[in-house]
Short mmCIF file of C-alpha atoms in Angstrom, two decimals:
data_model
loop_
_atom_site.label_atom_id
_atom_site.label_comp_id
_atom_site.label_asym_id
_atom_site.label_seq_id
_atom_site.Cartn_x
_atom_site.Cartn_y
_atom_site.Cartn_z
CA TYR A 28 -8.17 -26.25 -5.43
CA LEU A 29 -7.26 -24.61 -2.25
CA VAL A 30 -6.77 -21.35 -4.18
CA LEU A 31 -10.04 -21.70 -5.79
CA GLN A 32 -11.66 -22.09 -2.46
CA LEU A 33 -10.10 -18.98 -1.04
CA TRP A 34 -10.92 -16.84 -4.06
CA LEU A 35 -14.60 -17.91 -3.85
CA LYS A 36 -14.59 -16.94 -0.21
CA ALA A 37 -13.07 -13.85 -0.83
CA LYS A 38 -15.66 -13.09 -3.70
CA HIS A 39 -18.27 -14.14 -1.19
CA ALA A 40 -16.82 -11.72 1.57
CA TRP A 41 -16.90 -8.73 -1.08
CA ASP A 42 -20.51 -9.66 -2.36
CA GLU A 43 -21.75 -9.38 1.50
CA LEU A 44 -19.95 -6.28 2.15
CA LYS A 45 -21.01 -4.58 -0.92
CA GLN A 46 -24.57 -5.42 -0.16
CA ILE A 47 -24.30 -3.99 3.48
CA GLU A 48 -22.73 -0.81 1.86
CA ARG A 49 -25.50 -0.42 -0.43
CA ARG A 50 -28.13 -0.95 2.15
CA ALA A 51 -26.36 1.71 4.39
CA ALA A 52 -26.04 4.09 1.58
CA ALA A 53 -29.76 3.57 0.56
CA SER A 54 -31.01 4.12 3.92
CA GLY A 55 -29.17 7.43 4.56
CA ALA A 56 -27.24 5.90 7.56
CA GLY A 57 -24.00 6.91 5.90
CA GLY A 58 -21.77 4.40 4.07
CA GLY A 59 -18.60 5.09 2.51
CA SER A 60 -16.19 3.24 4.69
CA LEU A 61 -15.68 -0.19 5.62
CA LEU A 62 -13.16 -1.81 8.18
CA VAL A 63 -12.40 -5.49 7.18
CA VAL A 64 -10.22 -7.27 9.80
CA GLY A 65 -8.83 -10.72 9.13
CA GLY A 66 -6.11 -12.98 8.40
CA GLU A 67 -3.39 -12.41 6.06
CA ASP A 68 -4.30 -14.87 3.43
CA VAL A 69 -8.38 -13.94 3.33
CA LEU A 70 -7.21 -10.46 3.01
CA SER A 71 -4.63 -10.57 0.19
CA ALA A 72 -7.26 -12.88 -1.70
CA MET A 73 -9.91 -10.21 -1.19
CA ILE A 74 -7.50 -7.55 -2.60
CA ALA A 75 -6.71 -9.86 -5.60
CA VAL A 76 -9.98 -10.78 -6.31
CA GLU A 77 -11.39 -7.15 -6.34
CA ILE A 78 -8.35 -6.09 -8.54
CA GLY A 79 -9.17 -8.82 -10.98
CA LEU A 80 -6.45 -11.19 -10.47
CA GLU A 81 -7.13 -14.89 -11.44
CA PRO A 82 -7.08 -17.65 -8.68
CA THR A 83 -3.80 -19.13 -9.45
CA ALA A 84 -1.04 -20.30 -6.92
CA LYS A 85 0.99 -17.41 -8.12
CA ASN A 86 -1.53 -14.96 -7.61
CA ALA A 87 -2.45 -16.27 -4.37
CA GLY A 88 1.00 -15.20 -2.86
CA VAL A 89 1.31 -11.78 -4.66
CA PHE A 90 0.37 -9.64 -1.43
CA ARG A 91 2.56 -9.99 1.59
CA LEU A 92 0.50 -8.81 4.23
CA ARG A 93 1.80 -8.50 7.99
CA LYS A 94 -0.28 -8.68 11.01
CA GLY A 95 -1.37 -5.03 12.00
CA GLY A 96 -0.71 -3.82 8.32
CA VAL A 97 -3.31 -1.74 6.73
CA SER A 98 -4.39 -1.92 3.13
CA VAL A 99 -6.89 0.83 1.63
CA LEU A 100 -8.78 0.47 -1.38
CA ASP A 101 -11.01 3.06 -2.72
CA PHE A 102 -14.01 2.97 -4.52
CA PRO A 103 -14.20 6.50 -6.08
CA ASP A 104 -17.24 5.75 -8.49
CA GLY A 105 -19.14 3.96 -6.34
CA ILE A 106 -18.83 0.34 -4.34
CA ASP A 107 -19.89 -1.68 -7.59
CA ASP A 108 -17.27 -0.05 -9.66
CA ALA A 109 -13.30 -0.67 -10.09
CA ALA A 110 -11.33 -0.23 -6.98
CA VAL A 111 -8.29 1.79 -6.72
CA VAL A 112 -5.53 0.31 -4.34
CA ARG A 113 -4.11 3.55 -2.16
CA CYS A 114 -1.69 1.25 -0.24
CA ILE A 115 -0.84 -2.32 0.54
CA ASN A 116 0.44 -3.41 4.11
CA TYR A 117 1.29 0.01 5.52
CA THR A 118 2.89 -0.79 8.83
CA ALA A 119 4.41 2.87 9.88
CA HIS A 120 2.08 2.58 12.82
CA LEU A 121 4.02 -0.44 14.29
CA LYS A 122 7.23 1.46 15.41
CA SER A 123 8.50 -1.42 17.23
CA SER A 124 8.77 -3.43 13.84
CA TRP A 125 11.04 -0.90 12.20
CA SER A 126 14.53 -1.69 11.96
CA VAL A 127 17.46 0.76 11.88
CA PRO A 128 20.60 0.09 10.58
CA THR A 129 23.13 -0.81 13.73
CA GLU A 130 26.53 -0.12 12.22
CA GLY A 131 27.71 3.00 14.17
CA VAL A 132 24.51 3.04 15.99
CA LYS A 133 23.89 1.53 19.41
CA ALA A 134 20.23 1.75 19.14
CA THR A 135 18.34 -1.14 17.32
CA SER A 136 14.82 0.13 17.06
CA VAL A 137 13.29 3.27 16.60
CA ASP A 138 11.73 3.08 20.23
CA ALA A 139 15.25 3.79 21.52
CA PHE A 140 15.22 7.29 20.01
#
């Protein structure tokens, strides 16, 4: 039941975002890029909904998103057509979270280099 509610919220969010994108494109005000910021569960559900995963408990946890991670979905044929997932949870910009093997090395993070 909770997963279904999350999927419905994610679907509603996509519907709203796509409507905003359509209006921007129609008015000549641009369009083409959307930035969505939210909690890991909601963003994960939004990605799952957009690529057509069913609202099951298994699918609810399929994407492990991290705070500050970047996921990119492209819509090469327009906002109303299928999304192409370019990356999920890209975190290279979060240098402090990278771990470096410590065996034989005194540094424990990339920041020390």
